[in-house]
């Protein structure tokens, strides 16, 4: 049980009011301080509205609401926190303002009181040094909305007394939240991993790599995130993102953390996201739903379901064959020899059995899917195919000569597709006599809903539109991008995963804390360390090397920890 019985909250805006509510729900006595009577009335309004909503949804009784509000005393006089055991500051994110507030708290609070800041991006150490009790200063970073979000990052500086931290951790646990204990680093864990990913998504959009809709759809469908990075940036507020990236860059001096130029332009133009009615998207009115605007989407074309050829017999090839056949397409696959053809058949039957076990299909659909597939070692069997997908091992010279062969047998008008991830699509396109008819395809998850289609500098617009339509007929949601390493999903998720691995390597936070921070603070379906193990360290290292070789940014080199565990044949969590 926590030793804190009476807790002060300074600033009753979005966060302070939420924190005061959480504390009062936890049966603590709360003193809420605001700057003047108007702000105090707004703070009271936040508290009444939030608990009122809970009553309306029958999550709280009217009586419980009265009790909660009855535990909160509101005041504009700092002197009223004099008797508090702990005070949490939640005033706007400006260092000089926070320093003034802490100097005042230091003056009025008891000598044994702990003082905490809810800052998202300022240095807790700098704030602590304003006071005469730097050992009693901690960071306690709640997430918005505080009554709902389970994660609380508890930050200790090099000076913080472990007992002060332990007291805050116990309090947070007592409130039914999950505390994550970490050191004082810009962005802590969750924002340090999330915001650079958002900033990179903005830069990717700004470079013309893909449309905002495709970037958002790719990350939602490809990684199971609740929303795409540009939608989330609009929601957070582009001014907040810009300021936080400045703070992270100031500390890291990593060029990837320089705020994306487009972010700064939008903020200068007053287009701050949902709250102002426009950011990356346009909203009906501030805070409302997205409306269609000038950034028109490409026209869709009508096509018949394609006859698909697949070259390869490994896991990826089998996954593609299964996906196509289940969507109703006829598939001809070509493997190296009869033994490989047989092995691929067995793997296909196995994959379809697993789909039955998971309740995705029934016996009849399995039988029908298998009847649509034929396998052979003869590449000439691909002569009638509309779409020929190469899914052989990641070896550039093998792929290049295979593409030349496919080009020889494919009919005129066929589209050739590569699943290469470590070599640019254009290299394979140039190995054929029809470079305009070659595109790249990534399926970030198998089985999955998302297909990323990359076009090169020579892909014809007609081929691009047809490829998107044909792949769409295979039951996949298609997003388009340029021919760049990682397409969209891998280009955005592996740098984020690598950052998490570096955080683990540096001993800044342990695997459980990092994973909990991203799941509970940012809505990720799985934490990054668990995700690295699931995707495979070999894949992580391969994709990061490809990203590095294109961008030559040191931070994109695989974290040595990943290589070490990979060589040792171990997972990060084993
Ligand atoms: P806000 O602007 O909604 O609220 C700040 C409140 O502080 C206002 O009500 C203001 O009247 C009051 N205030 C200003 N000066 C004061 C003073 N001298 N004394 C007492 N009260 C004063 O801001 P917010 O979004 O609640 O953010 C507060 C803190 O929480 C910031 O440090 C922010 O970085 C952090 N934070 C915000 C979020 C978020 O999503 N909004 C999430 C986590 C942390």
Coordinates of C-alpha atoms and ligand atoms in Angstrom, one line a residue:
X1 CA 0.0 0.0 0.0
X2 CA 1.2 3.5 -0.9
X3 CA 2.4 5.8 1.8
X4 CA 0.8 8.7 0.0
X5 CA -2.7 9.6 1.4
X6 CA -3.1 13.2 0.3
X7 CA -2.0 14.1 -3.2
X8 CA -1.9 17.5 -4.9
X9 CA -2.4 18.1 -8.6
X10 CA -1.2 21.3 -10.1
X11 CA -3.0 22.2 -13.4
X12 CA -6.4 20.7 -14.1
X13 CA -6.3 20.7 -17.9
X14 CA -6.5 17.5 -20.1
X15 CA -4.1 15.5 -18.0
X16 CA -4.3 17.1 -14.5
X17 CA -8.1 16.6 -14.3
X18 CA -7.7 13.0 -15.5
X19 CA -5.0 12.3 -12.9
X20 CA -7.1 14.0 -10.1
X21 CA -10.0 11.7 -11.1
X22 CA -7.8 8.6 -11.1
X23 CA -6.4 9.5 -7.6
X24 CA -9.9 10.2 -6.2
X25 CA -11.3 7.0 -7.7
X26 CA -8.4 5.3 -5.8
X27 CA -9.8 6.8 -2.5
X28 CA -7.1 9.3 -2.0
X29 CA -7.7 12.8 -0.8
X30 CA -6.9 15.2 -3.7
X31 CA -6.1 18.9 -3.8
X32 CA -6.4 20.4 -7.3
X33 CA -4.7 23.7 -8.0
X34 CA -5.3 26.1 -10.9
X35 CA -4.0 29.4 -12.0
X36 CA -7.2 31.4 -11.6
X37 CA -10.9 31.1 -11.0
X38 CA -11.8 30.7 -14.7
X39 CA -9.3 27.9 -15.1
X40 CA -10.5 26.3 -11.9
X41 CA -14.1 26.3 -13.2
X42 CA -12.9 24.6 -16.4
X43 CA -11.0 22.0 -14.3
X44 CA -14.2 21.4 -12.3
X45 CA -16.1 21.1 -15.6
X46 CA -13.6 18.4 -16.9
X47 CA -14.0 16.4 -13.7
X48 CA -17.8 16.6 -13.7
X49 CA -18.0 15.8 -17.4
X50 CA -15.7 12.8 -17.3
X51 CA -17.3 11.2 -14.2
X52 CA -20.7 12.1 -15.6
X53 CA -20.0 10.2 -18.8
X54 CA -19.1 7.2 -16.6
X55 CA -22.4 7.5 -14.8
X56 CA -24.3 7.7 -18.1
X57 CA -22.5 4.5 -19.3
X58 CA -23.5 2.8 -16.0
X59 CA -19.8 2.4 -15.2
X60 CA -20.3 4.5 -12.0
X61 CA -23.3 5.1 -9.8
X62 CA -24.4 8.7 -9.0
X63 CA -23.4 8.2 -5.4
X64 CA -19.9 7.0 -6.3
X65 CA -19.5 10.0 -8.5
X66 CA -20.5 12.3 -5.6
X67 CA -18.0 10.5 -3.4
X68 CA -15.2 10.8 -6.0
X69 CA -15.8 14.6 -6.5
X70 CA -16.2 15.0 -2.8
X71 CA -12.6 13.8 -2.3
X72 CA -11.3 16.6 -4.5
X73 CA -10.7 20.1 -3.0
X74 CA -10.2 22.8 -5.6
X75 CA -8.2 25.9 -5.0
X76 CA -6.1 28.7 -6.7
X77 CA -3.8 29.0 -3.7
X78 CA -0.6 26.9 -3.8
X79 CA -0.5 27.1 0.0
X80 CA -3.3 24.4 0.0
X81 CA -0.9 21.7 -1.1
X82 CA 1.2 22.3 2.0
X83 CA -0.2 19.2 3.8
X84 CA 0.1 16.9 0.7
X85 CA 2.4 13.8 0.8
X86 CA 2.9 13.9 -3.0
X87 CA 2.2 16.7 -5.5
X88 CA 1.9 15.9 -9.3
X89 CA 2.5 18.9 -11.6
X90 CA 0.5 18.9 -14.9
X91 CA 0.9 22.5 -16.2
X92 CA 1.7 23.2 -19.9
X93 CA 4.9 21.8 -21.4
X94 CA 7.2 24.8 -20.9
X95 CA 10.4 24.4 -18.9
X96 CA 10.5 27.9 -17.4
X97 CA 6.8 27.5 -16.3
X98 CA 7.5 24.1 -14.7
X99 CA 10.6 25.5 -13.0
X100 CA 8.5 28.3 -11.5
X101 CA 5.9 25.9 -10.3
X102 CA 8.5 23.6 -8.7
X103 CA 10.2 26.4 -7.0
X104 CA 6.9 27.4 -5.5
X105 CA 6.0 23.8 -4.5
X106 CA 9.5 23.4 -2.9
X107 CA 8.7 26.4 -0.8
X108 CA 5.2 25.4 0.4
X109 CA 5.4 21.6 0.7
X110 CA 6.5 19.6 3.7
X111 CA 10.2 18.6 3.7
X112 CA 9.3 14.9 3.3
X113 CA 6.8 15.4 0.4
X114 CA 7.6 13.9 -3.0
X115 CA 7.2 16.2 -6.0
X116 CA 6.3 14.7 -9.4
X117 CA 6.1 16.0 -12.9
X118 CA 3.8 14.7 -15.7
X119 CA 6.1 16.1 -18.4
X120 CA 6.2 14.2 -21.7
X121 CA 9.4 15.5 -23.1
X122 CA 11.3 17.8 -20.7
X123 CA 14.2 16.7 -18.6
X124 CA 13.1 15.7 -15.1
X125 CA 16.7 16.3 -14.0
X126 CA 16.5 19.9 -15.1
X127 CA 13.2 20.4 -13.3
X128 CA 14.7 18.7 -10.2
X129 CA 17.6 21.0 -10.1
X130 CA 15.3 24.0 -9.6
X131 CA 14.4 22.7 -6.1
X132 CA 16.3 22.2 -2.9
X133 CA 15.2 18.6 -2.8
X134 CA 16.3 17.0 -6.1
X135 CA 16.3 13.6 -4.4
X136 CA 12.6 13.8 -3.9
X137 CA 11.7 14.7 -7.6
X138 CA 10.3 12.0 -9.9
X139 CA 8.6 11.9 -13.2
X140 CA 5.2 10.3 -13.3
X141 CA 4.0 10.1 -16.9
X142 CA 0.3 9.3 -17.3
X143 CA -1.1 8.8 -20.8
X144 CA -4.2 10.5 -22.2
X145 CA -7.0 9.8 -21.2
X146 CA -5.6 9.2 -17.8
X147 CA -8.7 7.4 -16.4
X148 CA -8.5 4.9 -19.3
X149 CA -4.9 4.3 -20.1
X150 CA -3.2 1.6 -18.0
X151 CA 0.4 2.7 -18.5
X152 CA 2.3 5.1 -16.2
X153 CA 6.0 5.7 -16.8
X154 CA 7.8 6.4 -13.5
X155 CA 11.0 8.3 -14.1
X156 CA 14.0 8.5 -11.8
X157 CA 16.9 10.9 -12.3
X158 CA 20.4 10.1 -11.3
X159 CA 19.6 11.9 -8.0
X160 CA 16.2 10.5 -7.2
X161 CA 16.0 8.6 -3.8
X162 CA 15.0 5.0 -4.6
X163 CA 12.4 5.3 -1.8
X164 CA 10.6 8.2 -3.6
X165 CA 10.5 6.1 -6.8
X166 CA 9.3 3.0 -4.9
X167 CA 6.5 5.1 -3.2
X168 CA 5.3 6.4 -6.6
X169 CA 5.5 2.9 -8.1
X170 CA 3.4 1.5 -5.2
X171 CA 0.9 4.3 -5.6
X172 CA 0.5 3.7 -9.3
X173 CA 0.0 0.0 -8.8
X174 CA -2.6 0.7 -6.1
X175 CA -4.5 2.8 -8.6
X176 CA -4.8 -0.3 -10.9
X177 CA -2.3 1.0 -13.4
X178 CA 0.9 -0.6 -14.8
X179 CA 4.0 1.3 -13.8
X180 CA 7.2 1.1 -15.9
X181 CA 10.3 2.3 -14.1
X182 CA 12.9 4.0 -16.3
X183 CA 15.6 6.6 -16.4
X184 CA 15.4 10.3 -17.5
X185 CA 15.8 10.3 -21.3
X186 CA 13.8 12.5 -23.7
X187 CA 10.6 10.7 -24.6
X188 CA 11.1 8.1 -22.0
X189 CA 10.1 4.7 -23.5
X190 CA 6.8 5.0 -25.3
X191 CA 7.3 8.4 -26.9
X192 CA 10.9 7.7 -27.6
X193 CA 9.9 4.7 -29.7
X194 CA 6.6 6.0 -31.1
X195 CA 7.3 9.6 -32.1
X196 CA 10.4 8.9 -34.3
X197 CA 8.3 6.4 -36.1
X198 CA 5.6 9.0 -36.7
X199 CA 8.2 11.5 -37.8
X200 CA 9.6 9.0 -40.2
X201 CA 6.1 8.3 -41.6
X202 CA 5.8 12.1 -42.2
X203 CA 9.1 12.2 -44.0
X204 CA 8.1 9.2 -46.1
X205 CA 4.9 10.9 -47.1
X206 CA 6.7 14.1 -47.8
X207 CA 9.1 12.3 -50.2
X208 CA 6.2 11.2 -52.3
X209 CA 6.8 7.5 -51.5
X210 CA 3.1 6.8 -51.0
X211 CA -0.2 8.5 -50.4
X212 CA -1.2 9.4 -46.8
X213 CA -4.1 6.9 -47.2
X214 CA -1.7 4.1 -48.3
X215 CA 0.8 4.8 -45.5
X216 CA -2.0 4.7 -42.9
X217 CA -3.7 1.6 -44.4
X218 CA -0.4 -0.2 -44.7
X219 CA 0.5 0.2 -41.0
X220 CA -3.0 -0.6 -39.8
X221 CA -3.5 -3.7 -41.9
X222 CA 0.2 -4.7 -42.0
X223 CA 0.9 -4.5 -38.2
X224 CA -2.5 -4.5 -36.5
X225 CA -2.1 -0.9 -35.2
X226 CA -5.4 0.8 -34.2
X227 CA -4.6 3.7 -36.6
X228 CA -2.1 4.8 -39.2
X229 CA 0.8 7.1 -38.3
X230 CA -0.5 10.2 -40.1
X231 CA -4.0 9.9 -38.6
X232 CA -2.4 9.4 -35.2
X233 CA -0.1 12.5 -35.7
X234 CA -3.2 14.6 -36.6
X235 CA -4.8 13.3 -33.4
X236 CA -1.8 14.0 -31.1
X237 CA -1.4 17.5 -32.6
X238 CA 1.4 18.4 -35.0
X239 CA 2.7 21.2 -32.8
X240 CA 3.1 18.6 -29.9
X241 CA 4.8 16.2 -32.2
X242 CA 7.1 18.9 -33.5
X243 CA 8.1 20.1 -30.1
X244 CA 8.7 16.5 -28.8
X245 CA 10.8 15.7 -31.8
X246 CA 12.9 18.8 -31.2
X247 CA 13.5 17.6 -27.6
X248 CA 14.4 14.1 -28.7
X249 CA 16.7 15.4 -31.4
X250 CA 18.4 17.8 -29.0
X251 CA 19.3 14.8 -26.8
X252 CA 20.1 12.2 -29.5
X253 CA 21.6 14.4 -32.3
X254 CA 20.4 11.6 -34.5
X255 CA 19.5 13.0 -38.0
X256 CA 16.4 10.7 -38.1
X257 CA 15.0 12.7 -35.2
X258 CA 15.2 16.1 -37.0
X259 CA 11.5 17.0 -37.3
X260 CA 10.4 16.3 -40.9
X261 CA 10.3 19.6 -42.9
X262 CA 6.6 19.0 -43.8
X263 CA 5.8 18.8 -40.1
X264 CA 7.3 22.2 -39.4
X265 CA 5.6 23.8 -42.5
X266 CA 2.2 22.5 -41.4
X267 CA 2.7 23.9 -37.9
X268 CA 3.8 27.2 -39.3
X269 CA 0.7 27.3 -41.3
X270 CA -1.4 26.7 -38.2
X271 CA -2.6 23.3 -39.6
X272 CA -2.1 21.4 -36.3
X273 CA -4.3 18.3 -37.0
X274 CA -7.8 17.4 -35.8
X275 CA -7.9 20.2 -33.3
X276 CA -7.7 22.9 -36.0
X277 CA -9.7 21.1 -38.7
X278 CA -6.7 20.3 -40.9
X279 CA -3.3 18.6 -40.7
X280 CA -2.4 15.7 -43.0
X281 CA -6.2 15.2 -43.5
X282 CA -9.0 17.7 -43.6
X283 CA -11.8 17.5 -41.0
X284 CA -15.4 18.7 -41.3
X285 CA -14.7 21.0 -38.3
X286 CA -12.1 21.0 -35.6
X287 CA -12.1 17.6 -33.8
X288 CA -14.5 15.9 -36.3
X289 CA -14.4 13.2 -39.0
X290 CA -12.2 13.3 -42.1
X291 CA -13.6 14.7 -45.3
X292 CA -12.4 14.1 -48.8
X293 CA -10.1 16.8 -50.0
X294 CA -7.9 17.8 -53.0
X295 CA -5.5 14.8 -52.6
X296 CA -7.5 12.5 -54.9
X297 CA -7.0 8.8 -54.9
X298 CA -5.9 7.0 -58.1
X299 CA -8.8 5.6 -60.3
X300 CA -9.5 1.9 -59.9
X301 CA -9.6 -0.3 -63.0
X302 CA -11.9 -3.3 -63.6
X303 CA -10.2 -6.6 -64.2
X304 CA -11.1 -10.4 -64.3
X305 CA -9.6 -12.6 -61.6
X306 CA -6.1 -13.5 -62.9
X307 CA -4.5 -16.8 -63.8
X308 CA -1.6 -16.7 -61.4
X309 CA 1.8 -18.3 -61.8
X310 CA 4.1 -18.6 -58.7
X311 CA 7.8 -19.6 -58.9
X312 CA 9.2 -21.1 -55.7
X313 CA 8.3 -23.7 -53.1
X314 CA 9.4 -22.2 -49.8
X315 CA 7.2 -20.7 -47.0
X316 CA 6.5 -17.5 -48.8
X317 CA 5.6 -19.2 -52.1
X318 CA 3.3 -21.6 -50.3
X319 CA 1.7 -18.7 -48.5
X320 CA 1.1 -16.9 -51.7
X321 CA -0.3 -20.0 -53.5
X322 CA -2.6 -20.6 -50.7
X323 CA -3.8 -17.0 -50.5
X324 CA -4.5 -16.9 -54.3
X325 CA -6.3 -20.3 -54.4
X326 CA -8.4 -19.5 -51.4
X327 CA -9.5 -16.3 -53.1
X328 CA -10.7 -18.3 -56.1
X329 CA -7.8 -17.9 -58.5
X330 CA -6.3 -20.7 -60.6
X331 CA -2.7 -21.0 -59.6
X332 CA 0.2 -22.8 -61.4
X333 CA 3.3 -23.1 -59.4
X334 CA 6.8 -24.0 -60.5
X335 CA 9.4 -25.5 -58.2
X336 CA 13.0 -26.6 -58.8
X337 CA 12.3 -30.3 -59.2
X338 CA 9.7 -33.1 -58.6
X339 CA 10.8 -33.5 -54.9
X340 CA 10.3 -29.7 -54.3
X341 CA 6.9 -29.8 -56.1
X342 CA 5.9 -32.7 -53.8
X343 CA 7.2 -30.9 -50.7
X344 CA 5.2 -27.7 -51.7
X345 CA 2.0 -29.8 -52.1
X346 CA 2.5 -31.2 -48.6
X347 CA 3.1 -27.7 -47.2
X348 CA 0.0 -26.4 -49.0
X349 CA -2.2 -29.2 -47.6
X350 CA -0.8 -28.5 -44.2
X351 CA -1.4 -24.8 -44.5
X352 CA -5.0 -25.4 -45.5
X353 CA -5.5 -27.8 -42.7
X354 CA -4.3 -25.1 -40.3
X355 CA -6.8 -22.7 -41.8
X356 CA -9.5 -25.3 -41.1
X357 CA -8.3 -25.7 -37.5
X358 CA -8.5 -21.9 -37.1
X359 CA -12.0 -21.9 -38.4
X360 CA -11.1 -19.7 -41.4
X361 CA -12.3 -22.3 -44.0
X362 CA -14.1 -25.6 -44.1
X363 CA -13.2 -29.0 -45.7
X364 CA -15.1 -28.1 -48.9
X365 CA -13.2 -24.9 -49.5
X366 CA -10.0 -26.7 -48.8
X367 CA -10.8 -29.2 -51.5
X368 CA -11.9 -26.5 -53.9
X369 CA -8.7 -24.5 -53.3
X370 CA -6.5 -27.6 -53.9
X371 CA -8.3 -28.2 -57.2
X372 CA -7.4 -24.8 -58.4
X373 CA -3.7 -25.5 -57.9
X374 CA -1.3 -27.3 -60.2
X375 CA 2.4 -27.8 -59.6
X376 CA 5.3 -28.7 -61.9
X377 CA 9.1 -28.2 -62.4
X378 CA 8.4 -26.9 -65.9
X379 CA 8.7 -23.1 -66.2
X380 CA 6.9 -23.3 -69.6
X381 CA 3.7 -24.0 -67.7
X382 CA 3.5 -20.3 -66.9
X383 CA 2.9 -19.4 -70.5
X384 CA -0.8 -18.4 -70.1
X385 CA -0.5 -16.7 -66.7
X386 CA -1.6 -13.1 -66.3
X387 CA 0.4 -12.5 -63.2
X388 CA 3.7 -14.3 -62.5
X389 CA 5.0 -14.0 -59.0
X390 CA 8.6 -14.9 -58.2
X391 CA 9.1 -16.0 -54.6
X392 CA 12.4 -17.8 -54.6
X393 CA 15.3 -17.5 -52.1
X394 CA 16.8 -14.0 -51.6
X395 CA 19.8 -14.4 -53.9
X396 CA 20.2 -11.6 -56.4
X397 CA 21.9 -13.5 -59.2
X398 CA 19.4 -16.4 -58.9
X399 CA 16.5 -13.9 -59.1
X400 CA 18.1 -12.0 -62.0
X401 CA 18.5 -15.1 -64.2
X402 CA 15.1 -16.4 -63.2
X403 CA 13.5 -13.2 -64.3
X404 CA 15.2 -13.4 -67.7
X405 CA 13.8 -16.9 -68.0
X406 CA 10.3 -15.9 -66.9
X407 CA 10.4 -13.1 -69.4
X408 CA 11.1 -15.6 -72.2
X409 CA 8.1 -17.8 -71.4
X410 CA 5.5 -15.3 -70.2
X411 CA 2.8 -14.2 -72.7
X412 CA 2.7 -10.7 -74.0
X413 CA 0.7 -8.5 -71.5
X414 CA 1.6 -10.6 -68.5
X415 CA 2.8 -8.7 -65.4
X416 CA 5.9 -10.0 -63.7
X417 CA 6.1 -9.6 -60.0
X418 CA 9.0 -10.0 -57.6
X419 CA 8.8 -10.5 -53.8
X420 CA 12.5 -9.5 -53.4
X421 CA 13.1 -7.6 -50.1
X422 CA 16.9 -7.1 -50.2
X423 CA 17.3 -5.9 -53.8
X424 CA 15.5 -3.1 -55.7
X425 CA 12.7 -4.1 -58.0
X426 CA 14.3 -2.1 -60.8
X427 CA 17.3 -4.5 -60.8
X428 CA 15.1 -7.4 -61.7
X429 CA 13.0 -5.3 -64.1
X430 CA 16.2 -4.5 -66.0
X431 CA 16.9 -8.3 -66.3
X432 CA 13.9 -8.6 -68.6
X433 CA 12.9 -7.2 -72.0
X434 CA 9.7 -5.8 -70.5
X435 CA 10.9 -3.6 -67.6
X436 CA 7.7 -1.5 -67.8
X437 CA 5.7 -4.6 -66.9
X438 CA 7.6 -5.5 -63.7
X439 CA 6.4 -4.6 -60.1
X440 CA 7.4 -5.5 -56.6
X441 CA 5.1 -7.2 -54.1
X442 CA 5.4 -7.4 -50.3
X443 CA 3.0 -9.4 -48.1
X444 CA 4.1 -8.2 -44.6
X445 CA 2.1 -10.9 -42.8
X446 CA 1.1 -14.4 -44.1
X447 CA -1.7 -15.1 -43.9
X448 CA -2.7 -11.5 -44.0
X449 CA -4.9 -8.9 -45.7
X450 CA -2.3 -6.5 -46.9
X451 CA -0.4 -6.4 -50.2
X452 CA 2.1 -3.6 -50.9
X453 CA 2.8 -3.1 -54.6
X454 CA 5.9 -1.1 -55.6
X455 CA 6.4 0.5 -59.0
X456 CA 9.7 1.5 -60.4
X457 CA 10.8 4.5 -62.4
X458 CA 10.0 2.6 -65.6
X459 CA 6.7 0.8 -64.6
X460 CA 4.0 2.0 -67.0
X461 CA 1.0 3.7 -65.3
X462 CA -1.3 1.1 -67.1
X463 CA 0.7 -1.8 -65.7
X464 CA 0.7 -0.2 -62.2
X465 CA -3.1 0.2 -62.2
X466 CA -3.7 -3.3 -63.7
X467 CA -1.3 -4.9 -61.1
X468 CA -3.1 -3.2 -58.3
X469 CA -6.5 -4.4 -59.6
X470 CA -5.3 -8.0 -60.3
X471 CA -3.7 -8.3 -56.9
X472 CA -6.9 -6.8 -55.4
X473 CA -8.8 -9.7 -57.0
X474 CA -6.8 -12.1 -54.9
X475 CA -8.7 -10.9 -51.8
X476 CA -5.9 -8.6 -50.7
X477 CA -6.1 -4.9 -49.7
X478 CA -3.5 -3.2 -51.9
X479 CA -1.4 -0.1 -51.1
X480 CA 1.0 1.4 -53.6
X481 CA 4.5 2.8 -53.0
X482 CA 7.7 3.5 -54.8
X483 CA 10.6 1.0 -55.2
X484 CA 12.4 1.7 -52.0
X485 CA 13.8 -0.7 -49.4
X486 CA 11.2 -2.0 -47.0
X487 CA 8.3 -0.7 -49.1
X488 CA 6.0 0.9 -46.4
X489 CA 5.5 -1.5 -43.5
X490 CA 9.0 -2.8 -43.1
X491 CA 10.6 0.6 -43.8
X492 CA 8.6 2.0 -40.8
X493 CA 8.5 -0.9 -38.5
X494 CA 12.0 -2.2 -38.5
X495 CA 13.7 1.1 -37.5
X496 CA 11.2 1.3 -34.6
X497 CA 12.0 -2.3 -33.6
X498 CA 15.7 -1.6 -33.9
X499 CA 15.3 1.4 -31.6
X500 CA 13.7 -0.8 -29.1
X501 CA 16.5 -3.4 -29.4
X502 CA 19.0 -0.6 -28.8
X503 CA 17.1 0.6 -25.8
X504 CA 17.2 -3.0 -24.4
X505 CA 20.9 -3.2 -25.2
X506 CA 21.7 0.0 -23.4
X507 CA 20.0 -1.3 -20.3
X508 CA 17.6 1.7 -20.3
X509 CA 14.6 -0.5 -19.7
X510 CA 14.0 -4.2 -19.6
X511 CA 12.1 -6.3 -22.2
X512 CA 8.9 -6.4 -20.1
X513 CA 8.9 -2.6 -19.5
X514 CA 9.5 -1.8 -23.2
X515 CA 6.8 -4.2 -24.4
X516 CA 4.3 -3.0 -21.7
X517 CA 5.0 0.6 -22.6
X518 CA 4.1 0.1 -26.3
X519 CA 1.1 -2.1 -25.7
X520 CA -0.5 -0.1 -22.9
X521 CA 0.7 3.3 -23.8
X522 CA 0.4 3.3 -27.6
X523 CA -2.1 0.5 -28.4
X524 CA 0.4 -1.8 -30.2
X525 CA -1.0 -5.4 -30.3
X526 CA 2.4 -6.7 -29.2
X527 CA 5.5 -5.1 -27.7
X528 CA 8.6 -4.6 -30.0
X529 CA 10.8 -7.1 -28.3
X530 CA 8.1 -9.8 -28.6
X531 CA 7.5 -8.7 -32.1
X532 CA 11.2 -9.0 -33.1
X533 CA 11.1 -12.6 -31.8
X534 CA 7.9 -13.3 -33.7
X535 CA 9.1 -11.8 -37.0
X536 CA 12.5 -13.5 -36.6
X537 CA 15.9 -11.8 -35.9
X538 CA 17.1 -13.0 -39.3
X539 CA 14.4 -11.1 -41.1
X540 CA 15.0 -8.0 -38.9
X541 CA 18.8 -8.0 -39.6
X542 CA 18.2 -8.6 -43.4
X543 CA 15.6 -5.8 -43.7
X544 CA 17.7 -3.4 -41.6
X545 CA 20.8 -4.1 -43.7
X546 CA 18.8 -3.3 -46.8
X547 CA 17.4 -0.1 -45.3
X548 CA 20.9 0.9 -44.2
X549 CA 22.5 0.2 -47.6
X550 CA 20.0 2.6 -49.2
X551 CA 20.0 5.4 -46.6
X552 CA 23.5 4.9 -45.0
X553 CA 22.2 6.2 -41.7
X554 CA 24.1 4.6 -38.8
X555 CA 21.0 4.2 -36.7
X556 CA 19.6 1.8 -39.3
X557 CA 22.4 -0.7 -38.8
X558 CA 21.0 -3.7 -36.9
X559 CA 21.6 -3.3 -33.2
X560 CA 24.6 -5.5 -32.3
X561 CA 22.3 -7.3 -29.8
X562 CA 20.2 -8.5 -32.7
X563 CA 23.2 -9.9 -34.6
X564 CA 24.5 -11.5 -31.4
X565 CA 21.3 -13.3 -30.6
X566 CA 20.9 -14.3 -34.2
X567 CA 24.3 -15.9 -34.3
X568 CA 23.6 -17.6 -30.9
X569 CA 20.4 -19.0 -32.4
X570 CA 18.4 -17.5 -29.5
X571 CA 15.3 -15.3 -29.3
X572 CA 15.5 -12.1 -27.3
X573 CA 13.1 -13.4 -24.7
X574 CA 14.6 -16.9 -24.4
Ligands
LIG1 P1 -3.5 21.6 -20.7 O1 -3.1 22.9 -21.4 O2 -4.7 20.9 -21.1 O3 -3.6 21.9 -19.1 C1 -2.6 22.6 -18.4 C2 -3.4 23.3 -17.2 O4 -2.4 24.0 -16.4 C3 -4.4 24.4 -17.7 O5 -5.6 24.1 -17.2 C4 -3.7 25.7 -17.2 O6 -4.7 26.6 -16.7 C5 -3.0 25.2 -16.0 N1 -1.9 26.1 -15.5 C6 -1.1 26.8 -16.3 N2 -0.2 27.5 -15.5 C7 -0.5 27.1 -14.2 C8 0.1 27.5 -13.0 N3 1.1 28.3 -12.9 N4 -0.4 26.9 -11.9 C9 -1.5 26.1 -11.9 N5 -2.0 25.7 -13.1 C10 -1.5 26.2 -14.2 O7 -2.2 20.7 -20.8 P2 -2.1 19.1 -20.7 O8 -2.4 18.5 -22.1 O9 -3.0 18.6 -19.6 O10 -0.6 18.8 -20.4 C11 -0.1 19.0 -19.1 C12 1.2 18.3 -19.0 O11 1.0 16.9 -19.2 C13 2.3 18.7 -20.0 O12 3.5 18.6 -19.3 C14 2.2 17.7 -21.0 O13 3.4 17.5 -21.8 C15 1.9 16.4 -20.2 N6 1.2 15.4 -21.0 C16 0.2 15.6 -21.9 C17 -0.5 14.6 -22.5 C18 -1.6 14.9 -23.5 O14 -1.9 14.0 -24.3 N7 -2.2 16.0 -23.5 C19 -0.1 13.3 -22.2 C20 0.9 13.0 -21.3 C21 1.5 14.1 -20.7

